PDB file of C-alpha atoms in Angstrom:
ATOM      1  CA  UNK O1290      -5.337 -18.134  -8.697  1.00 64.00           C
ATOM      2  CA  UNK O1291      -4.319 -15.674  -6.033  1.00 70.00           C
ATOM      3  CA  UNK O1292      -1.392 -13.521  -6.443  1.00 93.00           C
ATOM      4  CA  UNK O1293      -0.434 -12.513  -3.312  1.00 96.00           C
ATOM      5  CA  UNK O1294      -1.798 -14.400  -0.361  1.00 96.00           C
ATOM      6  CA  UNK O1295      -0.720 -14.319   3.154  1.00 96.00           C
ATOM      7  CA  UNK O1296      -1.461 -16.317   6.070  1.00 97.00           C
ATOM      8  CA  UNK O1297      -3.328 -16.593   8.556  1.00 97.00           C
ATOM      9  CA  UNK O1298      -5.924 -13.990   7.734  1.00 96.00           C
ATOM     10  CA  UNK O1299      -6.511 -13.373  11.356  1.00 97.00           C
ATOM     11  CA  UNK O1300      -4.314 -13.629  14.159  1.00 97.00           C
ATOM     12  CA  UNK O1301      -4.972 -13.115  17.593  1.00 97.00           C
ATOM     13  CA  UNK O1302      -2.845 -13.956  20.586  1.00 97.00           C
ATOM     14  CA  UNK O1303      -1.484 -13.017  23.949  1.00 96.00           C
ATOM     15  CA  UNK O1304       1.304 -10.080  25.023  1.00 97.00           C
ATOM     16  CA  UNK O1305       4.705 -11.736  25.108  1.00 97.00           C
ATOM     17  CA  UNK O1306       3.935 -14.697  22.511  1.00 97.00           C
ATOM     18  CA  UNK O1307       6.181 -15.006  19.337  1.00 97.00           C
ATOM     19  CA  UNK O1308       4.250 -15.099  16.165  1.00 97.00           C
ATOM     20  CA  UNK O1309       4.682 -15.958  12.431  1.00 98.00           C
ATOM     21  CA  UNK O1310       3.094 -14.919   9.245  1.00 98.00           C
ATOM     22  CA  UNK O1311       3.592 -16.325   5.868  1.00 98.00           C
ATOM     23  CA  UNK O1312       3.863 -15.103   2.189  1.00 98.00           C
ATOM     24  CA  UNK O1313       3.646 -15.996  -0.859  1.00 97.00           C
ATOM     25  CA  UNK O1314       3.307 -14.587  -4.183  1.00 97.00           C
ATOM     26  CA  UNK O1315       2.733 -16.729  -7.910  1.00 96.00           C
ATOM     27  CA  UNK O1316       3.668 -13.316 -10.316  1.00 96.00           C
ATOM     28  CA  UNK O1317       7.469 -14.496 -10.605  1.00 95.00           C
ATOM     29  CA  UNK O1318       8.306 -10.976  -8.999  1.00 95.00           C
ATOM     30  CA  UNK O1319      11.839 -10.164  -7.660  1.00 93.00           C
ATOM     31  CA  UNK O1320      10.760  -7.578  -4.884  1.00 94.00           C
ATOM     32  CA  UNK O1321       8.485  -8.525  -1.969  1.00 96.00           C
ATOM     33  CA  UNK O1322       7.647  -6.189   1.471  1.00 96.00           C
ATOM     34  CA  UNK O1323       5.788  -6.309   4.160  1.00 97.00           C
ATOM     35  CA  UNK O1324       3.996  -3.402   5.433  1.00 96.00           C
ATOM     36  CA  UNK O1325       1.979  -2.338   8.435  1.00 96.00           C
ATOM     37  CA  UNK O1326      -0.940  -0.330   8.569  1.00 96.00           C
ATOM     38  CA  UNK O1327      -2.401   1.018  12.068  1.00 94.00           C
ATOM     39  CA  UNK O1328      -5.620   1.582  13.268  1.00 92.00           C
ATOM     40  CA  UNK O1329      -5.991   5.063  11.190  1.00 91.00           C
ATOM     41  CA  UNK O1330      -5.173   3.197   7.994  1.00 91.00           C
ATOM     42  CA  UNK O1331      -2.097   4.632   7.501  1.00 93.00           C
ATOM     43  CA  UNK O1332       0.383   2.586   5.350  1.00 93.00           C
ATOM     44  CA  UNK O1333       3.808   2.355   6.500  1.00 92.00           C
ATOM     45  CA  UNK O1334       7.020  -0.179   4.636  1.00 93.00           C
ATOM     46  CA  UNK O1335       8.754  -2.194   7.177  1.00 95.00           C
ATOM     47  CA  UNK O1336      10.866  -4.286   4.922  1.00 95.00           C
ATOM     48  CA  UNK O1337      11.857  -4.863   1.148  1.00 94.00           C
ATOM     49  CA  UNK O1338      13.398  -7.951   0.033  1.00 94.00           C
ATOM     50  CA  UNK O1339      14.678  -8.240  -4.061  1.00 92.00           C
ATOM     51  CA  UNK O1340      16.056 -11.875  -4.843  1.00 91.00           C
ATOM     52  CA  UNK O1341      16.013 -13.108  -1.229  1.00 89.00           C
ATOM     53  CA  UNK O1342      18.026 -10.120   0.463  1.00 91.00           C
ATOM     54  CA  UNK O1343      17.271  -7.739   2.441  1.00 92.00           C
ATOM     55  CA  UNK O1344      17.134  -4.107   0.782  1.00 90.00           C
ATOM     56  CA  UNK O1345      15.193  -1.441   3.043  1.00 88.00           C
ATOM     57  CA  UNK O1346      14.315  -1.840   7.090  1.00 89.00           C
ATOM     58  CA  UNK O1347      12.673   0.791   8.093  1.00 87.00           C
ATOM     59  CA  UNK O1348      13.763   1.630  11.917  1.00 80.00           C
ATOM     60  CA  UNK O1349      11.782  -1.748  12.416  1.00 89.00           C
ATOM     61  CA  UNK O1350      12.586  -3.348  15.952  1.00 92.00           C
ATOM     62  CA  UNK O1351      14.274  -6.535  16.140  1.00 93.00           C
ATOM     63  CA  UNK O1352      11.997  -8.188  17.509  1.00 96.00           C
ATOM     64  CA  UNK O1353      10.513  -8.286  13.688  1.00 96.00           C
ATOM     65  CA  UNK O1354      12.504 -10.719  11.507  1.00 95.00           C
ATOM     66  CA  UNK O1355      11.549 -11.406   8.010  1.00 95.00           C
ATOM     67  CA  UNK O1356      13.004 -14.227   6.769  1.00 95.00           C
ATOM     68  CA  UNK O1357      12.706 -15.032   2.553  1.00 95.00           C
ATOM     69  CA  UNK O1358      13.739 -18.862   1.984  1.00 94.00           C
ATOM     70  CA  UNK O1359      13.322 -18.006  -1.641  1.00 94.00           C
ATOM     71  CA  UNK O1360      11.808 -15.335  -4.439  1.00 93.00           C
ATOM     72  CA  UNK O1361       8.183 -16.327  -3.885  1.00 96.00           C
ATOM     73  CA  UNK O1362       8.354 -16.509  -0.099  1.00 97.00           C
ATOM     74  CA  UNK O1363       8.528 -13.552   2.772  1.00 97.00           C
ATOM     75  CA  UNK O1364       7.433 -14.745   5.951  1.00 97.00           C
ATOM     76  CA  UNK O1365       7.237 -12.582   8.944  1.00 97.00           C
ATOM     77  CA  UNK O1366       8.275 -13.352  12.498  1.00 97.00           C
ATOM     78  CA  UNK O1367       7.349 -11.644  15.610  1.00 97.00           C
ATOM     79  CA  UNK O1368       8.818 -12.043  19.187  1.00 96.00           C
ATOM     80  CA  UNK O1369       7.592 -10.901  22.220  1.00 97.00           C
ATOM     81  CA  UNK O1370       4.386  -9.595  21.004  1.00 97.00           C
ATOM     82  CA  UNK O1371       3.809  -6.158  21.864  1.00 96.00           C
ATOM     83  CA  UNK O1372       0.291  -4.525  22.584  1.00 96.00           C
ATOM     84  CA  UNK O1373       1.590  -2.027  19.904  1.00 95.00           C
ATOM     85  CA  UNK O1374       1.606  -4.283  17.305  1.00 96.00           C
ATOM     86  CA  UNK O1375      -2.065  -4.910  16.521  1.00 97.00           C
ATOM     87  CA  UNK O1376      -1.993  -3.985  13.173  1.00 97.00           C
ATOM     88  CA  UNK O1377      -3.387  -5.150   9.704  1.00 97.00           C
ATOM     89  CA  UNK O1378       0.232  -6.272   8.570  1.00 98.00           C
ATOM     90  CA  UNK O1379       0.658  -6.752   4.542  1.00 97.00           C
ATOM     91  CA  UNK O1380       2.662  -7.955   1.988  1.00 97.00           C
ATOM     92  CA  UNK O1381       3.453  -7.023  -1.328  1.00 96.00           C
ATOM     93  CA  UNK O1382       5.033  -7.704  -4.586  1.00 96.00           C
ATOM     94  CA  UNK O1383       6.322  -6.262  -7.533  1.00 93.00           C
ATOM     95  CA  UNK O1384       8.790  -5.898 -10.489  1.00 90.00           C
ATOM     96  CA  UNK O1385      11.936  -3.659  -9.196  1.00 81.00           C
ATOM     97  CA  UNK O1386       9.693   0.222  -9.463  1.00 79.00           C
ATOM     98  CA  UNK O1387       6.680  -1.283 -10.914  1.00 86.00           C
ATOM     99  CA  UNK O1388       3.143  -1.611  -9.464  1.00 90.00           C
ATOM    100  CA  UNK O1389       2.351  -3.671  -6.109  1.00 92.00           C
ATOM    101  CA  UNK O1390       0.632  -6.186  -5.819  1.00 95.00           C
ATOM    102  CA  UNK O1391      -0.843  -6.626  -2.091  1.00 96.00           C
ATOM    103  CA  UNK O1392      -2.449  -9.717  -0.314  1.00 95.00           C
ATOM    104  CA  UNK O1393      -5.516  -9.543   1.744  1.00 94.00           C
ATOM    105  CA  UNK O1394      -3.552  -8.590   4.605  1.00 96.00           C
ATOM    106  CA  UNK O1395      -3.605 -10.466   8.859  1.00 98.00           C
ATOM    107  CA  UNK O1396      -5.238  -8.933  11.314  1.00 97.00           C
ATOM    108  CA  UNK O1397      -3.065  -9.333  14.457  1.00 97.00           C
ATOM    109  CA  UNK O1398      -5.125  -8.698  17.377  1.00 97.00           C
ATOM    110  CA  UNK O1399      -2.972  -8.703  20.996  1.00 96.00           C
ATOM    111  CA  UNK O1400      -4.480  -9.334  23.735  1.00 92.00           C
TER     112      UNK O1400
ATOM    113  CA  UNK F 815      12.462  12.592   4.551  1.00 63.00           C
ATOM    114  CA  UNK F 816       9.747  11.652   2.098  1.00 76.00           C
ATOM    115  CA  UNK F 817       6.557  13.242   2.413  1.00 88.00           C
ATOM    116  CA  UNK F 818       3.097  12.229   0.557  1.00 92.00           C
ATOM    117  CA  UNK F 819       0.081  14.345   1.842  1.00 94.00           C
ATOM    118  CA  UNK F 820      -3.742  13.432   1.217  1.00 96.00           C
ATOM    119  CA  UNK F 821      -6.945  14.985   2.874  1.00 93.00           C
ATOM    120  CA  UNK F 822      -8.051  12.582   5.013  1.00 94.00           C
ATOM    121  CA  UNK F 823     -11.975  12.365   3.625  1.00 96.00           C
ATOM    122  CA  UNK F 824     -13.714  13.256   1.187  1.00 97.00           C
ATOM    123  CA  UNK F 825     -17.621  12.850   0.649  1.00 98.00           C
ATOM    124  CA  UNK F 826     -19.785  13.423  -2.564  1.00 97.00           C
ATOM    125  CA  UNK F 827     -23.598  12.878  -3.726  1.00 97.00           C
ATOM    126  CA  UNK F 828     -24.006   9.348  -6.498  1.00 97.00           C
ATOM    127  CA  UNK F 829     -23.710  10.482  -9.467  1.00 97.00           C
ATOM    128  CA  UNK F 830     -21.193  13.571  -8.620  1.00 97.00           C
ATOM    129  CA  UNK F 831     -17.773  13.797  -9.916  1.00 98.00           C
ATOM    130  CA  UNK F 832     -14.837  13.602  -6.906  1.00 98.00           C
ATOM    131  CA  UNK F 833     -11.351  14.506  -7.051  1.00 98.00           C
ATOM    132  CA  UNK F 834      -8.767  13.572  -4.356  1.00 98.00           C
ATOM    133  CA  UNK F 835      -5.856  15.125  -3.999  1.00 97.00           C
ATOM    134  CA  UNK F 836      -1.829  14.362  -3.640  1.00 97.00           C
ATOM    135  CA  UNK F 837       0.911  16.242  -2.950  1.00 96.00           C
ATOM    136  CA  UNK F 838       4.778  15.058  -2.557  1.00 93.00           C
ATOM    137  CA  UNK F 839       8.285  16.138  -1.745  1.00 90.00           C
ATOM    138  CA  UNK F 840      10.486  13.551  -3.751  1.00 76.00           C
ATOM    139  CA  UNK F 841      10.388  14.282  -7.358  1.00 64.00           C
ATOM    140  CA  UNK F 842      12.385  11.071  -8.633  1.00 68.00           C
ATOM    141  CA  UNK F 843       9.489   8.749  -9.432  1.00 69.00           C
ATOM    142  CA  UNK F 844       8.938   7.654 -12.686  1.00 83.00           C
ATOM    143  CA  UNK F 845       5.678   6.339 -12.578  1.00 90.00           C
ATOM    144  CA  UNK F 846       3.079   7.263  -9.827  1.00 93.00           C
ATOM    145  CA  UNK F 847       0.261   5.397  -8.837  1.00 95.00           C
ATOM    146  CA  UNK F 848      -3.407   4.960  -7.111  1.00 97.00           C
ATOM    147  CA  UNK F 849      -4.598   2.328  -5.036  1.00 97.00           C
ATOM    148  CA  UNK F 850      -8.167   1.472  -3.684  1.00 98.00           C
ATOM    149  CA  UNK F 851      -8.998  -0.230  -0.465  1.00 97.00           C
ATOM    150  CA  UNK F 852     -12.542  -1.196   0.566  1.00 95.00           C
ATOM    151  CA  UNK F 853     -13.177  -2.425   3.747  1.00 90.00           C
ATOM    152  CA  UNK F 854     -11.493  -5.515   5.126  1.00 87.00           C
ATOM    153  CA  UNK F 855      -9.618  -5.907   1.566  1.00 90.00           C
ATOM    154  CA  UNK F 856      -6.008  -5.521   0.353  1.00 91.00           C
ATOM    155  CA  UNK F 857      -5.094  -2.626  -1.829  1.00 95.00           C
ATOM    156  CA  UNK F 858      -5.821  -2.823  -5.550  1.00 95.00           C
ATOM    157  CA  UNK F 859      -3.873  -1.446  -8.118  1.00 95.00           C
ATOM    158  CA  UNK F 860      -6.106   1.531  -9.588  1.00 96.00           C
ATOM    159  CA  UNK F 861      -4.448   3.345 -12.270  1.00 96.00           C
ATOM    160  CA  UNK F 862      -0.890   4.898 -12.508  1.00 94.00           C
ATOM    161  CA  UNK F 863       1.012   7.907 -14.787  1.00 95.00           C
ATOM    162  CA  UNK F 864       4.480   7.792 -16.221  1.00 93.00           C
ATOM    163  CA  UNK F 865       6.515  10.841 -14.519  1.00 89.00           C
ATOM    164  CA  UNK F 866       6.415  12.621 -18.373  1.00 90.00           C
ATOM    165  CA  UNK F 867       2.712  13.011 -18.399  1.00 92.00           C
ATOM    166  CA  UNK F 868       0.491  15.436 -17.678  1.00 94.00           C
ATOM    167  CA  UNK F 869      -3.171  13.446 -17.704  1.00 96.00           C
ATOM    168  CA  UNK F 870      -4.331   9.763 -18.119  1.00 96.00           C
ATOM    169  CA  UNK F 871      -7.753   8.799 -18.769  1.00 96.00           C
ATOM    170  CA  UNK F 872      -9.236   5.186 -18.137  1.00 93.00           C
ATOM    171  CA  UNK F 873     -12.600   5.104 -18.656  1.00 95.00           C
ATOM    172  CA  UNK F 874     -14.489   7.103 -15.340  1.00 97.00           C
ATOM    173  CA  UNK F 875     -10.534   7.960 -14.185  1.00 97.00           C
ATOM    174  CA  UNK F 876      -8.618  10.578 -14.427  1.00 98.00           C
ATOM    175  CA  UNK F 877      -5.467  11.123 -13.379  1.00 98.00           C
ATOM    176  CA  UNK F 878      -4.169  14.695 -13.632  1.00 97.00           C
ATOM    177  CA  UNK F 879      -0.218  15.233 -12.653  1.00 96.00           C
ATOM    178  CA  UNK F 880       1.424  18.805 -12.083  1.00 94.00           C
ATOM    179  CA  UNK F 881       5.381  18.271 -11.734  1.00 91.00           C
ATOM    180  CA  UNK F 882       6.610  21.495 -10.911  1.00 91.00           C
ATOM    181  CA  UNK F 883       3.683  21.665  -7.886  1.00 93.00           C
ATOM    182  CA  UNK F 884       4.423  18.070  -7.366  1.00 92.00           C
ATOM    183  CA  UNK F 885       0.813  17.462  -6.934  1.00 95.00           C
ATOM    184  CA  UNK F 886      -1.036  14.621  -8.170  1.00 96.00           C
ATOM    185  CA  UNK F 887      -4.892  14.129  -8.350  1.00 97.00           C
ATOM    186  CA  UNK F 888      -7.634  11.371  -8.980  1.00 98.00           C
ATOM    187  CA  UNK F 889     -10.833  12.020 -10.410  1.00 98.00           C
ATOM    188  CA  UNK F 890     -13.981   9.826 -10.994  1.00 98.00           C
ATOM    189  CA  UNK F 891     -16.452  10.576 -12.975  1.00 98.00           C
ATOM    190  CA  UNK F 892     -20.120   9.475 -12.014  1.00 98.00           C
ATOM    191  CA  UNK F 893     -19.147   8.801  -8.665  1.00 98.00           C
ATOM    192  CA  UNK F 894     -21.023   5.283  -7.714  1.00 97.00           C
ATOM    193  CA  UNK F 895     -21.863   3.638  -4.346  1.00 96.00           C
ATOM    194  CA  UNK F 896     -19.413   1.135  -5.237  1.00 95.00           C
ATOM    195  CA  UNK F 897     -16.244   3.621  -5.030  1.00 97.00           C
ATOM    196  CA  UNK F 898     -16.926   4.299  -1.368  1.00 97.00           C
ATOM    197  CA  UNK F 899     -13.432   3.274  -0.149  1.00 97.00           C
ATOM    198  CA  UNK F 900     -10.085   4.470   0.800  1.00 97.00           C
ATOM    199  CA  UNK F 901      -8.115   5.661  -1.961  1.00 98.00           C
ATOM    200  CA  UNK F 902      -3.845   5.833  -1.575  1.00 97.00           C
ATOM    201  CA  UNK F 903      -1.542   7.927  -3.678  1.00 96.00           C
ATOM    202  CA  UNK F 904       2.183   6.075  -4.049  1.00 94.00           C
ATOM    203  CA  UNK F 905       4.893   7.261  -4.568  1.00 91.00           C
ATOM    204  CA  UNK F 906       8.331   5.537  -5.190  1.00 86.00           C
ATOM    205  CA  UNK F 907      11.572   6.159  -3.812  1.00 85.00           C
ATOM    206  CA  UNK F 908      14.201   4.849  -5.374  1.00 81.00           C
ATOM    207  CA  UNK F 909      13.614   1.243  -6.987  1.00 81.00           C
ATOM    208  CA  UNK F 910      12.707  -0.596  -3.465  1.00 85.00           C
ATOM    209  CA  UNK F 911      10.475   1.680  -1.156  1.00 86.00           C
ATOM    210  CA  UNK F 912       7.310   3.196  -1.930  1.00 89.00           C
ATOM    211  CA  UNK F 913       5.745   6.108   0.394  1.00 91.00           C
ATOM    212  CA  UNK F 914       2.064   5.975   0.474  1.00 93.00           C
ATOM    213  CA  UNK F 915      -0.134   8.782   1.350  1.00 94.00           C
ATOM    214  CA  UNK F 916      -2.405   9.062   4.293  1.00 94.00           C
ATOM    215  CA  UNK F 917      -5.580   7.713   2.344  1.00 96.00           C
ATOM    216  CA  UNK F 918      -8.478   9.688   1.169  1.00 97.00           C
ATOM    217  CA  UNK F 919     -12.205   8.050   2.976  1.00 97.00           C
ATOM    218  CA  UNK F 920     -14.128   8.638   0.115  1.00 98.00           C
ATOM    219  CA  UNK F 921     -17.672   8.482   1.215  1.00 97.00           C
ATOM    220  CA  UNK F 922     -20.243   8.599  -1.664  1.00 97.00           C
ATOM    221  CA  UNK F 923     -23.817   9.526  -0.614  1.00 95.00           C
ATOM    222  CA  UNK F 924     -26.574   7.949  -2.562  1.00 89.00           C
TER     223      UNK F 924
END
């Protein structure tokens, strides 16, 4: 009965590839978000969706486009990977202000 | 901009208590929260405090909030093996972002 689960868990591919991560989440929350968190485990939002639009980008390059076909779903797209993004990327739900609730996160390894 | 400062690590003997510490700049929040990562894992919901409270207790945890020093802080009793792991401070601002601190390493020594 996972909440919040994400795939795939790991992800590793080649500079220059375009890439896609899924998202889904079973709590009946409005809000989802992706967020990234580099190799010193910082935590940083990229977006946050509420009812399928998009609420906050955060200075996110375009080459990132989330895409949320409906409340339970925020999939992320990548182009033109970038050796910049390896990165544990995340999603998240929650009740508008309320508690997250994270998945297990990707890995994205570029090569 | 938002800001949400942690010390980066933090290591105490089994059996010690350990506090980690939280400070922040945007004061609008009306509940604040902890999170706990161990290693390879997602981050888990730890315990949070409603904005109008000064202390929460949950069994081992303590949370301890000062509003006009805008400094939050997490303490655990009895400190196991098993609470080795990064701990976050979040913050929210405004009803769709969150800022999360830097993460405390909390490295418990047996």
């Amino acid at each position: 009965d996972t909440a919040v689960s994400q795939t795939p868990k790991y992800l590793v591919t080649q500079m220059g590839n375009d890439k896609s991560i899924k998202c889904e989440q079973n709590l009946g929350h409005d809000t989802m978000y992706w967020y990234k968190q580099d190799s010193k485990k910082f935590l940083k939002i990229m977006f946050s969706y509420n009812n399928k639009e998009l609420i906050i980008n955060e200075t996110v390059p375009n080459r990132f486009s989330p895409k949320s076909p409906d409340k339970a779903h925020l999939n992320l797209h990548i182009n033109s990977l970038e050796l910049g993004d390896s990165a544990v990327y995340f999603c998240a739900s929650s009740l508008p202000g309320g508690p997250q609730h994270f998945g297990d996160g990707t890995r994205l390894s570029i090569l | 901009g938002e800001d949400v400062e942690q010390s980066l690590f933090l290591s105490v003997r089994e059996g010690d208590s350990s506090v980690i510490n939280c400070t922040y700049t945007d004061s609008s929040s009306t509940y604040l929260y902890w999170y706990k990562q161990e290693p390879g894992a997602g981050l888990q919901l730890l315990t949070y405090i409603f904005s109008n409270m000064d202390m929460k207790q949950d069994q081992r945890l303590t949370v301890l909030l000062n509003k006009k020093d805008k400094h939050l802080s997490l303490r655990i009793a009895d400190t196991q093996t098993g609470d080795s792991a990064i701990y976050f401070c979040a913050v929210p601002s405004g009803t769709y972002k969150y800022i999360f601190g830097t993460g405390t390493r909390l490295k418990v020594l047996a």
